[in-house]
Coordinates of C-alpha atoms in Angstrom, one line a residue:
X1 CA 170.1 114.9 85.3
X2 CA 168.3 116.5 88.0
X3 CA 165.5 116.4 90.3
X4 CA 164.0 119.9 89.9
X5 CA 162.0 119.9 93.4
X6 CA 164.0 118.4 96.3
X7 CA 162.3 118.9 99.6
X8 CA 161.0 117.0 102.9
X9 CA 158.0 116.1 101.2
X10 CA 160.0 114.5 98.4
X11 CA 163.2 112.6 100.1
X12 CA 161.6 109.2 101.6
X13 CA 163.9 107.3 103.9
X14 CA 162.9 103.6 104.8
X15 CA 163.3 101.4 108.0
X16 CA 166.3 99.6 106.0
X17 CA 168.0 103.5 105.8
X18 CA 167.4 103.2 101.9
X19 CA 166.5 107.1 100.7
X20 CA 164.0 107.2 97.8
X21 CA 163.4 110.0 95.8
X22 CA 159.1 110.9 94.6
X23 CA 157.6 113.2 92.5
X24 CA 159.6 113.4 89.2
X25 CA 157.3 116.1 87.7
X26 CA 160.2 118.4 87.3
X27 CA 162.5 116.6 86.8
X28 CA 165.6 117.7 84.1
X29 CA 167.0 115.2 81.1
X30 CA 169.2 116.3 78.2
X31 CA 166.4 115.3 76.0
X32 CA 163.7 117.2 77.7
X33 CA 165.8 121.0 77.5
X34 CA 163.9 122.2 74.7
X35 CA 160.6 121.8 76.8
X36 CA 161.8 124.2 79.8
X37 CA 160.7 123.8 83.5
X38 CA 157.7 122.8 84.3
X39 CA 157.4 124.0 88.1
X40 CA 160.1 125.5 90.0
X41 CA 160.3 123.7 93.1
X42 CA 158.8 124.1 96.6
X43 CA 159.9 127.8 97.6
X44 CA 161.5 127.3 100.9
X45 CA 164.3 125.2 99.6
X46 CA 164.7 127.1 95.7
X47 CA 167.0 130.4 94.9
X48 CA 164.7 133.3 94.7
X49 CA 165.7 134.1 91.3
X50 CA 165.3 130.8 89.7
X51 CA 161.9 131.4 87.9
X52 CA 162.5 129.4 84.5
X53 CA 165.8 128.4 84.3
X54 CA 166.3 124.5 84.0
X55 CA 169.3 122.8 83.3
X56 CA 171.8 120.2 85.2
X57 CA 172.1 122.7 88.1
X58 CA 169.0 123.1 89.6
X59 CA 169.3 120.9 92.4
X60 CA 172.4 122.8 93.8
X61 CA 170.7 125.6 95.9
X62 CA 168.0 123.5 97.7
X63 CA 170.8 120.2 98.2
X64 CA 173.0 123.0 100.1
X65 CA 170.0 124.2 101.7
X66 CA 169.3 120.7 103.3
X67 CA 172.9 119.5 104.1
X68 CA 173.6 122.5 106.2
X69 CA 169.7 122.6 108.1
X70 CA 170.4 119.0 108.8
X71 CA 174.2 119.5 110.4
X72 CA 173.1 122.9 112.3
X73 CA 170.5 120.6 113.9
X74 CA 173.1 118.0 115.0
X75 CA 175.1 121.0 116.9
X76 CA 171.6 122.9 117.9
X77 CA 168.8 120.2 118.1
X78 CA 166.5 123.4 119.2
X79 CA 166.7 125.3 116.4
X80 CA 164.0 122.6 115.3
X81 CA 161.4 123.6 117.4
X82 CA 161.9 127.5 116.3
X83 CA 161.9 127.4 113.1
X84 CA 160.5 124.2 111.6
X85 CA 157.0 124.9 110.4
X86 CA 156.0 121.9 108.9
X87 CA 156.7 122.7 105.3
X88 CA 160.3 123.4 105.7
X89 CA 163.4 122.5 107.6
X90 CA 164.9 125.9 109.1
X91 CA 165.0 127.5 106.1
X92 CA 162.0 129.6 104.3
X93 CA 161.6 131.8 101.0
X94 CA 161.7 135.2 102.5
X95 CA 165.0 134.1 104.5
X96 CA 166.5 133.4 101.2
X97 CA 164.8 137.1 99.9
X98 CA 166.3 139.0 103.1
X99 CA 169.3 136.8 104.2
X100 CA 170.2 140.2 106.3
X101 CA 167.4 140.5 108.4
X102 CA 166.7 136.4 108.3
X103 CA 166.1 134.7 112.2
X104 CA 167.4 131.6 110.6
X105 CA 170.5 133.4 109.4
X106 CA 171.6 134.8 112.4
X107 CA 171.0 131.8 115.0
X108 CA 173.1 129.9 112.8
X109 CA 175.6 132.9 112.9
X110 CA 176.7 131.5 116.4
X111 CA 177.7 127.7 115.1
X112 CA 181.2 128.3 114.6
X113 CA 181.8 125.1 112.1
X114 CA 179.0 126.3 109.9
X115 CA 180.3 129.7 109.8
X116 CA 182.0 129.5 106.1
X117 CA 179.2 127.3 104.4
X118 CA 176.9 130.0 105.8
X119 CA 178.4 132.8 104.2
X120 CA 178.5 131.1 101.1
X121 CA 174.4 130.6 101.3
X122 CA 174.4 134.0 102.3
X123 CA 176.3 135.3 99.5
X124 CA 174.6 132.8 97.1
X125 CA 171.2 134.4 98.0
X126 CA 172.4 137.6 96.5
X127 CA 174.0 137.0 93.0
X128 CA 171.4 135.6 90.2
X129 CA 170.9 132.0 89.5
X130 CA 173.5 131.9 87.0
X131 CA 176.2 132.8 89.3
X132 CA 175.1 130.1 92.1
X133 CA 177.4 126.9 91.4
X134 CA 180.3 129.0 91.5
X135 CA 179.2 131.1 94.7
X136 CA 178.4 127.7 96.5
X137 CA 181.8 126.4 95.7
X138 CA 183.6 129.7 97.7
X139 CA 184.8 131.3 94.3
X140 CA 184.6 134.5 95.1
X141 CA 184.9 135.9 91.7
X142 CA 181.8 134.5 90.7
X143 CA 179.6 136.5 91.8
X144 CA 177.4 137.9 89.1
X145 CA 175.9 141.1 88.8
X146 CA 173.8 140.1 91.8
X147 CA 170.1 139.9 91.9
X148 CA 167.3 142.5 92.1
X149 CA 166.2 142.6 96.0
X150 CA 162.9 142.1 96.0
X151 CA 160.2 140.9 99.4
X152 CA 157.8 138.6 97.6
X153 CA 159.9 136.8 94.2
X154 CA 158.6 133.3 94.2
X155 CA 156.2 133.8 97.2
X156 CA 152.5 132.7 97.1
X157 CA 150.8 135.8 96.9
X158 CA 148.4 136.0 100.2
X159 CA 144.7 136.0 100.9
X160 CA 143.3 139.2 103.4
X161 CA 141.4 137.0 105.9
X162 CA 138.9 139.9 105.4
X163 CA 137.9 138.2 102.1
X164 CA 136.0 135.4 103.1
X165 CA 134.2 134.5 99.3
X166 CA 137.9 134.5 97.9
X167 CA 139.3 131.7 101.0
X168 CA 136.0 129.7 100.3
X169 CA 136.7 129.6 96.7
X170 CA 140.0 128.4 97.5
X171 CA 138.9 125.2 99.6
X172 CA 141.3 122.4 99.3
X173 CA 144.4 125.1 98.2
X174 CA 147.1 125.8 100.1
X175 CA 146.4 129.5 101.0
X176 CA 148.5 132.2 102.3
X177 CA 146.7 134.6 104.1
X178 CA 146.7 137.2 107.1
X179 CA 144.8 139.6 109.0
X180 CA 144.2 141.1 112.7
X181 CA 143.3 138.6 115.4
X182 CA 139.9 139.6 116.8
X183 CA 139.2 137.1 119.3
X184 CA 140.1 133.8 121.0
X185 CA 138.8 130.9 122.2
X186 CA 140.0 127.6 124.2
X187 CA 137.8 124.5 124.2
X188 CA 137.9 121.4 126.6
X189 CA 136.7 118.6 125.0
X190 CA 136.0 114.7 125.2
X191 CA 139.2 114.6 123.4
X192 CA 141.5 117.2 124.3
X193 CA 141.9 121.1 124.2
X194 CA 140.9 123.1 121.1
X195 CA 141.7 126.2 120.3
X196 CA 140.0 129.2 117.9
X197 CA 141.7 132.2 116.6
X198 CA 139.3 134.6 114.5
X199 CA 140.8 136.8 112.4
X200 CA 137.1 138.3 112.3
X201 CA 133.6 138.1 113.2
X202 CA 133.0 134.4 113.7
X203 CA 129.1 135.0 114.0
X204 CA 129.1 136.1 109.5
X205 CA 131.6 133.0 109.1
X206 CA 135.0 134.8 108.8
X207 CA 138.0 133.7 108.9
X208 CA 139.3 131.3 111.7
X209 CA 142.4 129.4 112.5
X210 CA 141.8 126.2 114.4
X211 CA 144.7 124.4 116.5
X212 CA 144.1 120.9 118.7
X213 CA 145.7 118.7 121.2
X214 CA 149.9 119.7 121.1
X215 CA 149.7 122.6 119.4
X216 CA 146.7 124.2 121.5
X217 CA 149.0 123.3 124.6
X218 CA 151.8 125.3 122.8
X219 CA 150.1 128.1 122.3
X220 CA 148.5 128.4 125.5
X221 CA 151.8 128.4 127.2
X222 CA 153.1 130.8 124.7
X223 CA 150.3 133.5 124.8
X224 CA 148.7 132.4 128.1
X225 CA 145.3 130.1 128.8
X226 CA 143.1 131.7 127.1
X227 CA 145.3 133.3 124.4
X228 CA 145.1 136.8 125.0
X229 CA 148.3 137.4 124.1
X230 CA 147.0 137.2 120.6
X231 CA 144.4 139.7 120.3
X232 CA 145.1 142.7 118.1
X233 CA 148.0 141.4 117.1
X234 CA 148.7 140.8 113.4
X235 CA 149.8 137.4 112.3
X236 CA 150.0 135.0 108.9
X237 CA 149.4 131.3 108.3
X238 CA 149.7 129.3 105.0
X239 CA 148.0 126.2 105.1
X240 CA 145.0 124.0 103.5
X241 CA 141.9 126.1 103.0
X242 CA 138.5 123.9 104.7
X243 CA 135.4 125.1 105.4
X244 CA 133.1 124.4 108.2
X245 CA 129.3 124.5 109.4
X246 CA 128.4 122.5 111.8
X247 CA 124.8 124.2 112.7
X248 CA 125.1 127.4 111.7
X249 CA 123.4 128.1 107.8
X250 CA 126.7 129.8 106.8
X251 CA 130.4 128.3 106.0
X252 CA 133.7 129.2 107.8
X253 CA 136.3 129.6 105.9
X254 CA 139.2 128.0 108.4
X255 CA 143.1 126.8 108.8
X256 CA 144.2 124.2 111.2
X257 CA 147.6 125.1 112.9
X258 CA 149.3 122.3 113.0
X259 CA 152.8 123.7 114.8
X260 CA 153.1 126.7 116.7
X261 CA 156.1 128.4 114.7
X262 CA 153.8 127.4 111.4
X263 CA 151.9 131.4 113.0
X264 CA 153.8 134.0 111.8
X265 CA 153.5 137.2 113.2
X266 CA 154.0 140.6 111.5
X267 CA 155.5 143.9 112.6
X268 CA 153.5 147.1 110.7
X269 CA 156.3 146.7 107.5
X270 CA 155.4 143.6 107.0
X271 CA 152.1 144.0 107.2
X272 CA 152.5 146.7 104.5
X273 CA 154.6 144.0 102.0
X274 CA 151.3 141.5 102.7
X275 CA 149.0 144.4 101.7
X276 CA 150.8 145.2 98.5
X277 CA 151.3 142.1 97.4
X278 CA 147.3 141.1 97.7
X279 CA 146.7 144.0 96.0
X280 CA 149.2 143.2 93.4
X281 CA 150.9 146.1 93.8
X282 CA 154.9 145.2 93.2
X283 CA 157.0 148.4 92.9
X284 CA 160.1 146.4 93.5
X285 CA 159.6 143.8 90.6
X286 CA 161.8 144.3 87.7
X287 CA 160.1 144.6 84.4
X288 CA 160.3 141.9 82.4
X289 CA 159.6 141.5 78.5
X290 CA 158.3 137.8 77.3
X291 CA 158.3 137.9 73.7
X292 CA 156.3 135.2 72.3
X293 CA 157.9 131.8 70.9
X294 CA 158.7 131.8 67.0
X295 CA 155.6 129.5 66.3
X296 CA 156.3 127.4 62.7
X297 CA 153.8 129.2 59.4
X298 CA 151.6 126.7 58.4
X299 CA 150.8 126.8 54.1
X300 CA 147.7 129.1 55.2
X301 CA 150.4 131.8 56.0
X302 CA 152.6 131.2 53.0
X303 CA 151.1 133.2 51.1
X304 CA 150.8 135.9 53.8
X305 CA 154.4 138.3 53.7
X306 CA 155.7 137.9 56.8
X307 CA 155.0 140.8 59.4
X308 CA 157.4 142.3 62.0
X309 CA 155.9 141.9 65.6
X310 CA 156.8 143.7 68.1
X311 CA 157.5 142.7 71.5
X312 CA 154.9 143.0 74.0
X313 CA 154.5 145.8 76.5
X314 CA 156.6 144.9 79.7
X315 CA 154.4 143.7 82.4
X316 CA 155.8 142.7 86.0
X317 CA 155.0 138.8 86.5
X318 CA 153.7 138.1 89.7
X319 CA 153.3 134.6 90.2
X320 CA 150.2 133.5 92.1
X321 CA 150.6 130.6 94.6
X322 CA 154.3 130.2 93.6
X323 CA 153.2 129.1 90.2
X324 CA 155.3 130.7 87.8
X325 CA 153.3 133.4 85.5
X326 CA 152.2 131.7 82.0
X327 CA 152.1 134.0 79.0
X328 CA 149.4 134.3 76.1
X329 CA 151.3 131.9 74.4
X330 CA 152.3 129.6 76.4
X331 CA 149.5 127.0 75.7
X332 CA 150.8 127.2 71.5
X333 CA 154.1 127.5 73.0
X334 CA 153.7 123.6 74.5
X335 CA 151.8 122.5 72.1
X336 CA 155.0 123.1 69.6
X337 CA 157.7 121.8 71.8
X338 CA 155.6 118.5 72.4
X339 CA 155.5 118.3 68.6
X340 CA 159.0 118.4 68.6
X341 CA 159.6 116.4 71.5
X342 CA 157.5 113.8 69.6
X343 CA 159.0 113.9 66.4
X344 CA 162.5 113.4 67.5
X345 CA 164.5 110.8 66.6
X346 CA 164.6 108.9 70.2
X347 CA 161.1 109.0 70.3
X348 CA 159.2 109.0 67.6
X349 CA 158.8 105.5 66.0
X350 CA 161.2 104.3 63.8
X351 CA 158.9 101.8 62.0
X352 CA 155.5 101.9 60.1
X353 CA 152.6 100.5 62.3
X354 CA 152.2 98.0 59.9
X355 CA 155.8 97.3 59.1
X356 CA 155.7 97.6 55.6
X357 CA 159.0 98.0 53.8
X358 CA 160.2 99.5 50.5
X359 CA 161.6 97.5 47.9
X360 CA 165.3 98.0 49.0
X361 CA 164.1 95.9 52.1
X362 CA 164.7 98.6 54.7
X363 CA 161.8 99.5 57.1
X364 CA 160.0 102.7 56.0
X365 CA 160.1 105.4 58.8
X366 CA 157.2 106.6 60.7
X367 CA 154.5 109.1 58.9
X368 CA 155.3 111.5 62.2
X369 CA 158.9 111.9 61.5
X370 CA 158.8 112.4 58.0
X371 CA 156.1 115.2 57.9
X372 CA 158.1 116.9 61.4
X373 CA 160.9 117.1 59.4
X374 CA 159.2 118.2 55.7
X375 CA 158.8 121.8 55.4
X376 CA 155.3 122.9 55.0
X377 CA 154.4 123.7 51.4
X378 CA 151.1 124.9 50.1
X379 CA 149.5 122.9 47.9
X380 CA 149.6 123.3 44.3
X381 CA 146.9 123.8 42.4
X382 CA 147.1 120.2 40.6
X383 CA 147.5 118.6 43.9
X384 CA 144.3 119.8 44.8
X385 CA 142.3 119.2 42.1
X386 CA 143.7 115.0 41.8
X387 CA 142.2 113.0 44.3
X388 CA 144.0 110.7 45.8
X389 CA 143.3 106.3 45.7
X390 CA 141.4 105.3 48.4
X391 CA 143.8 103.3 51.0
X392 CA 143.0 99.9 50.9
X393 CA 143.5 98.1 54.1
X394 CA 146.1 95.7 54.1
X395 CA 145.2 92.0 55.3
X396 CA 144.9 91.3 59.3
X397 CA 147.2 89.6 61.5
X398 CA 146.0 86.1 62.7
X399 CA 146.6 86.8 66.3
X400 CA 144.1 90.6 65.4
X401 CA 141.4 88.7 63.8
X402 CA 138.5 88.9 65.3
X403 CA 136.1 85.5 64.4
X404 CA 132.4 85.8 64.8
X405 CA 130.5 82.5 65.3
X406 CA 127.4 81.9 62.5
X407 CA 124.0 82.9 64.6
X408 CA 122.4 79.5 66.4
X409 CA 118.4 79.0 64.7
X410 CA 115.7 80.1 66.9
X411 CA 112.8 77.6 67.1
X412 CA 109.6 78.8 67.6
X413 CA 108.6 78.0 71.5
X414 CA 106.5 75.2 71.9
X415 CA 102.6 75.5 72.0
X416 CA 100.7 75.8 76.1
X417 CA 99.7 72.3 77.0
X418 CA 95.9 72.2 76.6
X419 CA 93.6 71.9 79.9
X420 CA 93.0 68.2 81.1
X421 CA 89.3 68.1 79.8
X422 CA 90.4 68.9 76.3
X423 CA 93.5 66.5 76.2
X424 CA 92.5 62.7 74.7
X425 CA 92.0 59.8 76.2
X426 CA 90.6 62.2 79.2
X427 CA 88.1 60.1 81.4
X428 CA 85.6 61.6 84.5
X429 CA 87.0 60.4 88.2
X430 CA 85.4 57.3 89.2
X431 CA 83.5 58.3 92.2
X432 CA 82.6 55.4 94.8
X433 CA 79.2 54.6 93.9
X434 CA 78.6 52.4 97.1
X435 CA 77.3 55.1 98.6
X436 CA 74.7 56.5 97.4
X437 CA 73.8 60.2 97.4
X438 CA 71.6 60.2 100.2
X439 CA 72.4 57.2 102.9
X440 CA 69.1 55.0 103.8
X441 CA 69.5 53.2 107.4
X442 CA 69.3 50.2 105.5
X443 CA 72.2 51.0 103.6
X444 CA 74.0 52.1 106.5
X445 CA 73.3 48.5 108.6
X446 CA 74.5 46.8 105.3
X447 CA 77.7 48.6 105.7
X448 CA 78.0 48.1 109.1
X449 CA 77.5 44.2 109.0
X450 CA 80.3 43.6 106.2
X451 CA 82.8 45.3 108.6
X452 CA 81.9 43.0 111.3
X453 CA 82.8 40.4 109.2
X454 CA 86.0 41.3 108.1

């Protein structure tokens, strides 16, 4: 069993000092070999030549890789703040491409308890993936053929900041990219210092990396207050691709620094290797032939003979974004290793859905097993021409019946009450006929008297 992608990211460690382990994607069981890898790990902590391979032994490499960054930081807790970038711990991919000309290398060169472990890292960088185990251990005579040298295996392949349409396209990826620093800015704000570094014209939206608070501090007291240091210097971020407008009827394509070591800055070779890789052009890759995966006939192709196929024409796989490079196949190729991951015996269903049994007693097995492990035949021509019985459903569980309630009657809705004049029994009001409909004075002292009286 192994985890197939340990990193910070993916090692949790509690208040109670418990360590939990996340992200199981690629993950390696016995039963799941026949699938192959599904990702190869985050590429600062994975061999450089370990593309496809998964088996129990995957894990090795990057479990070195963080037991010796974490004891060099107990003798040297500065070599933090150097080489930490946020999405590693000291070490990165292209120190594990070019151990020999690696920072990280050589400033742990001068721990003197580290010194064997390092060399076996060192050396383990250089032999193929195969021959790892046995290089980590100190066997010297395992080392392999060795691997290819190469400046960009298993690297995200980069972004010019010059293309500003391809970095908006890739809003909310983590990008790779580089370019010339053209200008810089440094902002006071309400809420602290914030710093721009345009990698172009920032009045057409180009490129810009953005830094706040600690890490605008940093930089000022790296490349002075207004960072002048930078300009015309070449440099290269990876990070989460966000756009901004604020008022301006244009997007900016934009990076936020979030540690000062997390800039990179490249001498003119390196700035060639970026160039060649965005333009895809690899001369150091070794050619690599995919043949396609034996898919199973189906009776359609029975009939068919057989043809020879050859293999395809060698093409170098470049992976982009440290994804590894699918072939044409690939999507049949999953489709027929789920099928067989399906139909196995520990995990396809053992039972009928309906539990029915054969007269022997024994449960009949499951219609997904048996026809996984038929052979495909083509039908014969009196198979075709008899129709089969139509399946007759067999009777329903109590606890699945469903029970539907007969429909209540609807009476008719009862008839408006009629107005009052129209009802029966309806009399005029009684109106107080004492008075008549024009009052007399002599009416009016008759009235007036029988109050008195009262």
């Amino acid at each position: 069993m192994a985890h197939g992608d340990l990193q910070h990211g993916n090692i949790l460690v509690g208040s109670d000092h418990q360590v939990r382990f996340v992200d199981y994607d690629g993950m390696f069981l016995p039963a799941l070999r026949e699938l192959g890898a599904s990702e190869r790990g985050h590429r600062n902590y994975q061999h450089p030549d370990r593309a496809d391979h998964y088996d129990e032994s995957i894990d090795l490499f990057a479990t070195f890789v963080i037991d010796l960054s974490l004891e060099a930081l107990q003798y040297e807790p500065g070599l933090w703040d150097k080489f930490h970038t946020g999405e590693n711990l000291l070490f990165s991919a292209a120190d594990f491409v070019r151990p020999e000309e690696s920072e990280v290398f050589a400033g742990l060169a001068e721990i003197g308890p580290l010194a064997d472990r390092l060399q076996r890292l060192r050396e383990a960088c250089t032999v193929d993936f195969a021959a790892v185990p046995e290089t980590l251990r100190g066997r010297g005579n395992a080392r392999g053929n060795g691997r290819t040298p190469c400046s960009h295996y298993n690297l995200p392949r980069p972004v010019p900041a010059a293309e500003r349409e391809t970095l908006l396209a890739c809003q909310g990826d983590e990008v790779t990219t580089f370019g010339q620093v053209t200008d810089t800015r440094v902002w006071q704000t309400a809420y602290g210092k914030m710093a721009f570094i345009n990698l172009g014209d920032w009045r057409r939206g180009d490129f810009a990396i953005i830094a706040f608070d600690r890490t605008c501090v940093e930089l000022c007291q790296e490349y002075d207050a207004d960072l002048t240091g930078l300009r015309g210097r070449w440099v290269s971020i990876t990070g989460l691709v966000t756009a901004y407008r604020g008022k301006r009827p244009y997007w900016t394509p934009q990076i936020e620094l979030s540690r000062l070591r997390a800039l990179r800055m490249l001498n003119a070779q390196q700035v060639k290797e970026f160039e060649e890789a965005a333009d895809g052009d690899l001369p150091d890759e070794p050619e690599q032939v995919c043949e396609p995966p034996k898919a199973q006939r189906s009776w359609r192709d029975i009939s068919e003979p057989p043809q020879t196929r050859s293999a395809p024409a060698s093409t170098s796989a470049v992976p982009l974004h440290g994804r590894p490079a699918v072939s044409a196949s690939g999507a049949a190729d999953l489709q027929q290793r789920l099928g067989k991951l399906y139909s196995s015996p520990g995990f396809a269903a053992q039972v009928s859905p309906r539990g029915e049994k054969d007269p022997t007693g024994s449960a009949t097995r499951s219609p997904v097993g048996e026809l996984s492990n038929r052979p495909l035949e083509p039908p014969s021509p009196t198979q075709s021409s008899t129709a089969r019985p139509p399946l007759v459903p067999g009777p329903v569980p109590p606890q699945h019946r469903v029970y539907r309630l007969p429909p209540e009657p609807v009476s008719p809705p009862p008839p408006p009450n009629p107005p009052p004049h129209l009802q029966s029994g309806w009399s005029a009001p009684s109106w107080d006929t004492r008075w008549p409909t024009e009052p007399t004075p002599q009416s009016i002292w008759q009235q007036l008297k029988r109050w008195f009286r009262r």
